[in-house]
């Protein structure tokens, strides 16, 4: 890794800009970290969920008497036991806690009942003993049928989650060169390793409860749980259970309400933990999408107009489908200038598995289409992939197709040039290690069977929530007798926010030790750990709270030690009066005092899109370029991604190794979508709900990653940093697809690219 | 263990063979030029060392199984007990005409590979019988295993093939995995090749002939479409694998 600019000024261990250690790092590496599935409580029962085997069916009856008769079964809950709102949902309250008698199940795996029992095995037997009579209905599985209107309405709230256009510029423009294509993106799973798990502990009075859960957004969960349970929010305390990855799959409610219902009904602590198969049914996935795009360009390659239609299959329930769609259509142009566009997007309801948030959130799909188009445009004009992109790069100050002005730092040209400057990998040698050749130890190929290809992908990604949403974050900082502690409700899902919070406090307050309070709902909301937003948003909140405490500390120190209040600042671990040169150690100055501040950070407000898709809907953007080098066994269709070169716009680097981790991990996930990761759904049923058949890249599939971090302070960001989580996984997918196209000469309009797409 | 962990099977009785020492042993009989391998020998032992020298195709197959952890625990007995058409050691046993030594309440018996695997996860094991060991010949010539999967490690075979060229006898045998209910021995293609060309040491084969061999091999496969792949791709794979293995065997 190289960085093009020097980073922070302070090099004191653990401050901003250094490779501070994670507070949870050692425990995670040594296996001592308690994930939510390790939680246990005295007198605890186990919970389990009964799910529909049908994608679309009416429930005629549910008989749980045989289950209740089993020794060790404590209780069963169904729709009848939901005291409050029978539905939940992040945007639209349309998903039943349990499918009710007389109503329908709308996807295969939809919850119908939950049981609590003394042992997981007892739970299994109880589930098998619940008799459900269904009237099987014909599922709606083709999203196109919802656009054309021929599909029957499968939910009272309709089959269309959102339909939105973007129209801007002179539509009569016709380019000298026109390229078009229809692209398809398969359904990817977040595939986090730490499975869904929650432990609910009812209060002794029976009025409220405590829920320990692995989630991305404690306060939003609490809001939805409280509505379903019909209990005031302040009677429910949510505590973050150890989270083993999220990637969007923990934004929606899964087992939260079920666990609480069982705990309240039984009066005992209840834990539900999903297994891998159930996890595939228990959370939303990345939207499969079909995108048509047509680019018009002039003779020099300048993009004149983009036309596109996008169809996102949201599956049975809404989740975040409308927001995913908006992200997709507003990123149609990618990181390129474009004045004229006509885009129409649909997100619809089918009886396929529900889809929602996943790393990249709609931009992944749009980017696959626009980057496939850019490659075609380059070929049509006889320009290299680099040249066609450089002729169109977006800059700060450009007007987007939504009318919004790009006011983020936008080093797109630099991303491309820095990536281009990274050395190409060595050619495949005749005596190469077999593990470096497509097919690996399967010994299918020899170097002579292999063709090498190179491809590009460049992307733009919005940061934070959009369209008028105030996704603020809250943090509390205390300094008691020299001991600093910070508290927030920010979900630590593995991204390292707890470490960053410590870095911020150390840097601002001049202390080395920073304690972390429990992550729970005893402080204001932090918003979701998603949308590449926590470093910016919760980082901003922690910074604000620490700065308030610092002001208080300066007030106190100025009085006590007769310093010039207006001329004090922190240097290393001292308060320094720059007029007199006097230094007082922070530890000394803070003796005997108790400072306590809670602050919120809000980003500037955004707007909804109007009917023509115009409006300042996004907060900020980040950019990245990827160049993929692949080796392809053209006869067998097997691929080895040799190298990914990347330059990413990251703002100020707060923790280099952490950024590097995000970049490498994101690339692996984008590679998965390019060549292997897909939930295969047929007739509304998932065919591969296991890691035997849902393939994730292994270490042998992971490419060499050569990265350049483009460090340019983002003035709009409280710490100068941009979110770095999502960008790495977005344009790497089309970069790999373009490289395979380059090697094979095939169009390959769909990801994941399967071996038979290449060779048959 | 896969049945128990993944498919929730609840066996009434579990017999642990791990401490039966003789099942962990293997031997090389120089007089008969055979290798006998106990059913509890794990893949990690077959991957390298002496077994790999004597039966290289078995080592290659072992090397493709799962991950290092799986190879340290998984055994030939388990692969034979499961008898999945995707079991990686099975095409090797087939192409080498292995003999399976069984032991049970009625004593011991030997079953030729051709009579052992009866269908998808079906084998000739009688009630109370288990696999003691297997015996394969040490071949003069060449042998190799190749496996196609959708990722570069830790993958169930989409299609696989083992080719053995015995230069003394002038014979070639080829067996396919994952393209039918059992491991498929391509006796028609073997016969055709034997008739068409000499396979003894020093023999040369032209490229067209290798392609035709591949085509004939794939004709004997009976693959299906499923969520892992398509019948057409599997058939295509075994043609390419047979062609490449044949060329390698003569290189
Ligand atoms: C993650 C993972 C990856 C895998 N990858 C592969 C792969 O790439 N290729 C592959 O071929 N397999 C693979 N497997 C399957 C399996 O591990 C292997 O087939 C292995 O050989 C099984 O051996 P075992 O000793 O663990 O058998 P067990 O799991 O203990 O037993 C399997 C079956 O064989 C029976 N059995 C065991 N020993 C005997 C015996 N001596 N006589 C008669 N019956 C017996 C058992 O009763 C049981 O029915 C994988 C499994 C996992 C979990």
CSV table of C-alpha atoms in Angstrom, one decimal, chain A residues 509-676:
chain,number,residue,atom,x,y,z
A,509,UNK,CA,-8.4,15.2,25.0
A,510,UNK,CA,-4.8,14.3,25.3
A,511,UNK,CA,-5.3,11.1,27.2
A,512,UNK,CA,-4.1,7.6,26.5
A,513,UNK,CA,-6.7,5.5,28.2
A,514,UNK,CA,-10.3,5.7,26.9
A,515,UNK,CA,-12.9,3.5,28.3
A,516,UNK,CA,-15.9,2.4,26.2
A,517,UNK,CA,-19.3,2.3,27.8
A,518,UNK,CA,-21.8,-0.4,26.8
A,519,UNK,CA,-23.3,0.0,23.4
A,520,UNK,CA,-27.0,0.2,24.1
A,521,UNK,CA,-30.1,2.4,24.0
A,522,UNK,CA,-29.3,4.3,27.2
A,523,UNK,CA,-28.0,7.1,25.0
A,524,UNK,CA,-29.5,8.7,21.9
A,525,UNK,CA,-29.6,7.0,18.5
A,526,UNK,CA,-26.5,6.7,16.4
A,527,UNK,CA,-28.3,5.8,13.2
A,528,UNK,CA,-27.5,2.6,11.3
A,529,UNK,CA,-24.0,1.1,10.8
A,530,UNK,CA,-24.5,1.3,7.0
A,531,UNK,CA,-24.3,3.6,4.1
A,532,UNK,CA,-20.6,4.1,4.9
A,533,UNK,CA,-21.7,6.6,7.5
A,534,UNK,CA,-20.5,5.8,11.0
A,535,UNK,CA,-17.0,7.3,10.7
A,536,UNK,CA,-18.5,10.5,9.4
A,537,UNK,CA,-21.7,10.6,11.6
A,538,UNK,CA,-20.8,8.9,14.9
A,539,UNK,CA,-17.2,10.0,14.4
A,540,UNK,CA,-18.7,13.5,14.2
A,541,UNK,CA,-20.8,13.0,17.4
A,542,UNK,CA,-17.9,11.6,19.4
A,543,UNK,CA,-15.7,14.5,18.2
A,544,UNK,CA,-18.4,17.0,19.2
A,545,UNK,CA,-18.9,15.5,22.7
A,546,UNK,CA,-15.1,15.3,23.3
A,547,UNK,CA,-14.6,18.9,22.1
A,548,UNK,CA,-17.3,20.1,24.6
A,549,UNK,CA,-15.6,18.3,27.4
A,550,UNK,CA,-12.3,19.8,26.3
A,551,UNK,CA,-13.8,23.3,26.5
A,552,UNK,CA,-15.0,22.5,30.0
A,553,UNK,CA,-11.6,21.2,30.9
A,554,UNK,CA,-10.0,24.4,29.5
A,555,UNK,CA,-12.4,26.5,31.5
A,556,UNK,CA,-11.5,24.7,34.6
A,557,UNK,CA,-7.8,24.6,34.0
A,558,UNK,CA,-7.6,28.3,33.1
A,559,UNK,CA,-9.2,29.1,36.4
A,560,UNK,CA,-7.3,26.6,38.5
A,561,UNK,CA,-3.9,27.1,37.0
A,562,UNK,CA,-4.2,30.7,35.9
A,563,UNK,CA,-3.8,29.9,32.2
A,564,UNK,CA,-4.8,32.2,29.4
A,565,UNK,CA,-8.2,30.7,28.5
A,566,UNK,CA,-8.0,31.9,24.9
A,567,UNK,CA,-4.6,30.5,24.3
A,568,UNK,CA,-4.6,27.0,25.6
A,569,UNK,CA,-4.5,23.9,23.5
A,570,UNK,CA,-3.7,20.2,23.8
A,571,UNK,CA,-0.2,19.1,22.8
A,572,UNK,CA,0.3,15.4,23.3
A,573,UNK,CA,-1.0,14.7,26.8
A,574,UNK,CA,-0.6,18.2,28.1
A,575,UNK,CA,-2.6,21.4,28.2
A,576,UNK,CA,-0.3,24.1,26.9
A,577,UNK,CA,-0.7,27.9,27.3
A,578,UNK,CA,0.9,29.1,24.2
A,579,UNK,CA,1.4,32.6,25.6
A,580,UNK,CA,3.3,31.6,28.8
A,581,UNK,CA,4.5,28.3,27.5
A,582,UNK,CA,3.2,26.6,30.7
A,583,UNK,CA,2.3,23.0,30.4
A,584,UNK,CA,-0.1,21.1,32.7
A,585,UNK,CA,-0.6,17.4,32.2
A,586,UNK,CA,-4.2,16.6,31.3
A,587,UNK,CA,-4.2,14.0,34.1
A,588,UNK,CA,-3.2,16.7,36.5
A,589,UNK,CA,-5.7,19.3,35.3
A,590,UNK,CA,-8.6,16.9,35.4
A,591,UNK,CA,-8.1,15.7,38.9
A,592,UNK,CA,-11.2,15.8,41.0
A,593,UNK,CA,-13.5,17.1,38.3
A,594,UNK,CA,-16.4,15.5,36.6
A,595,UNK,CA,-17.2,16.6,33.0
A,596,UNK,CA,-20.1,15.1,31.1
A,597,UNK,CA,-21.4,16.1,27.7
A,598,UNK,CA,-23.8,14.5,25.2
A,599,UNK,CA,-23.8,15.8,21.6
A,600,UNK,CA,-25.6,15.1,18.4
A,601,UNK,CA,-24.1,15.3,15.0
A,602,UNK,CA,-26.5,16.1,12.0
A,603,UNK,CA,-25.4,16.2,8.4
A,604,UNK,CA,-26.7,19.0,6.2
A,605,UNK,CA,-30.3,18.4,5.2
A,606,UNK,CA,-31.2,16.8,1.9
A,607,UNK,CA,-34.4,16.8,-0.2
A,608,UNK,CA,-36.8,14.3,-1.8
A,609,UNK,CA,-36.6,13.9,-5.6
A,610,UNK,CA,-39.5,15.5,-7.5
A,611,UNK,CA,-41.4,13.7,-10.2
A,612,UNK,CA,-38.6,14.3,-12.7
A,613,UNK,CA,-36.1,13.0,-10.3
A,614,UNK,CA,-34.6,16.4,-9.5
A,615,UNK,CA,-33.5,17.3,-6.0
A,616,UNK,CA,-30.5,17.6,-3.7
A,617,UNK,CA,-31.0,14.1,-2.4
A,618,UNK,CA,-27.6,13.0,-1.4
A,619,UNK,CA,-25.2,14.3,1.4
A,620,UNK,CA,-21.8,13.4,-0.1
A,621,UNK,CA,-19.9,11.1,-2.4
A,622,UNK,CA,-16.8,9.0,-2.5
A,623,UNK,CA,-15.0,7.6,-5.6
A,624,UNK,CA,-12.8,4.6,-6.5
A,625,UNK,CA,-11.2,3.0,-9.5
A,626,UNK,CA,-10.5,-0.7,-10.0
A,627,UNK,CA,-8.4,-2.5,-12.6
A,628,UNK,CA,-8.7,-6.2,-12.7
A,629,UNK,CA,-6.3,-8.7,-14.3
A,630,UNK,CA,-7.8,-12.2,-14.7
A,631,UNK,CA,-6.6,-15.5,-16.1
A,632,UNK,CA,-9.3,-17.5,-17.8
A,633,UNK,CA,-9.3,-21.1,-18.8
A,634,UNK,CA,-11.5,-20.3,-21.8
A,635,UNK,CA,-12.3,-24.0,-22.6
A,636,UNK,CA,-13.6,-24.7,-19.1
A,637,UNK,CA,-14.8,-21.3,-18.2
A,638,UNK,CA,-12.7,-21.2,-15.0
A,639,UNK,CA,-11.4,-17.9,-13.7
A,640,UNK,CA,-8.6,-16.8,-11.4
A,641,UNK,CA,-8.5,-13.1,-10.5
A,642,UNK,CA,-4.8,-12.4,-10.5
A,643,UNK,CA,-4.6,-8.8,-9.4
A,644,UNK,CA,-6.9,-5.9,-8.4
A,645,UNK,CA,-5.2,-2.5,-8.7
A,646,UNK,CA,-7.2,0.2,-7.0
A,647,UNK,CA,-7.0,3.9,-6.0
A,648,UNK,CA,-9.7,5.0,-3.6
A,649,UNK,CA,-10.8,8.5,-2.6
A,650,UNK,CA,-10.9,8.2,1.2
A,651,UNK,CA,-10.6,11.7,2.6
A,652,UNK,CA,-8.3,11.9,5.6
A,653,UNK,CA,-6.9,8.5,6.7
A,654,UNK,CA,-7.8,7.9,10.3
A,655,UNK,CA,-6.4,4.4,10.6
A,656,UNK,CA,-4.4,3.1,7.7
A,657,UNK,CA,-4.6,-0.6,8.4
A,658,UNK,CA,-8.3,-0.3,9.0
A,659,UNK,CA,-8.9,1.4,5.6
A,660,UNK,CA,-6.7,-1.3,4.0
A,661,UNK,CA,-8.9,-4.0,5.6
A,662,UNK,CA,-12.0,-2.4,4.2
A,663,UNK,CA,-10.5,-2.2,0.8
A,664,UNK,CA,-9.3,-5.8,0.7
A,665,UNK,CA,-12.6,-7.2,2.2
A,666,UNK,CA,-14.7,-5.2,-0.2
A,667,UNK,CA,-12.8,-6.4,-3.1
A,668,UNK,CA,-13.3,-10.0,-2.0
A,669,UNK,CA,-17.0,-9.4,-1.8
A,670,UNK,CA,-17.2,-7.7,-5.2
A,671,UNK,CA,-15.2,-10.6,-6.6
A,672,UNK,CA,-17.7,-13.0,-5.2
A,673,UNK,CA,-20.6,-11.3,-7.0
A,674,UNK,CA,-18.5,-11.3,-10.2
A,675,UNK,CA,-17.8,-15.0,-10.4
A,676,UNK,CA,-19.5,-17.1,-7.9
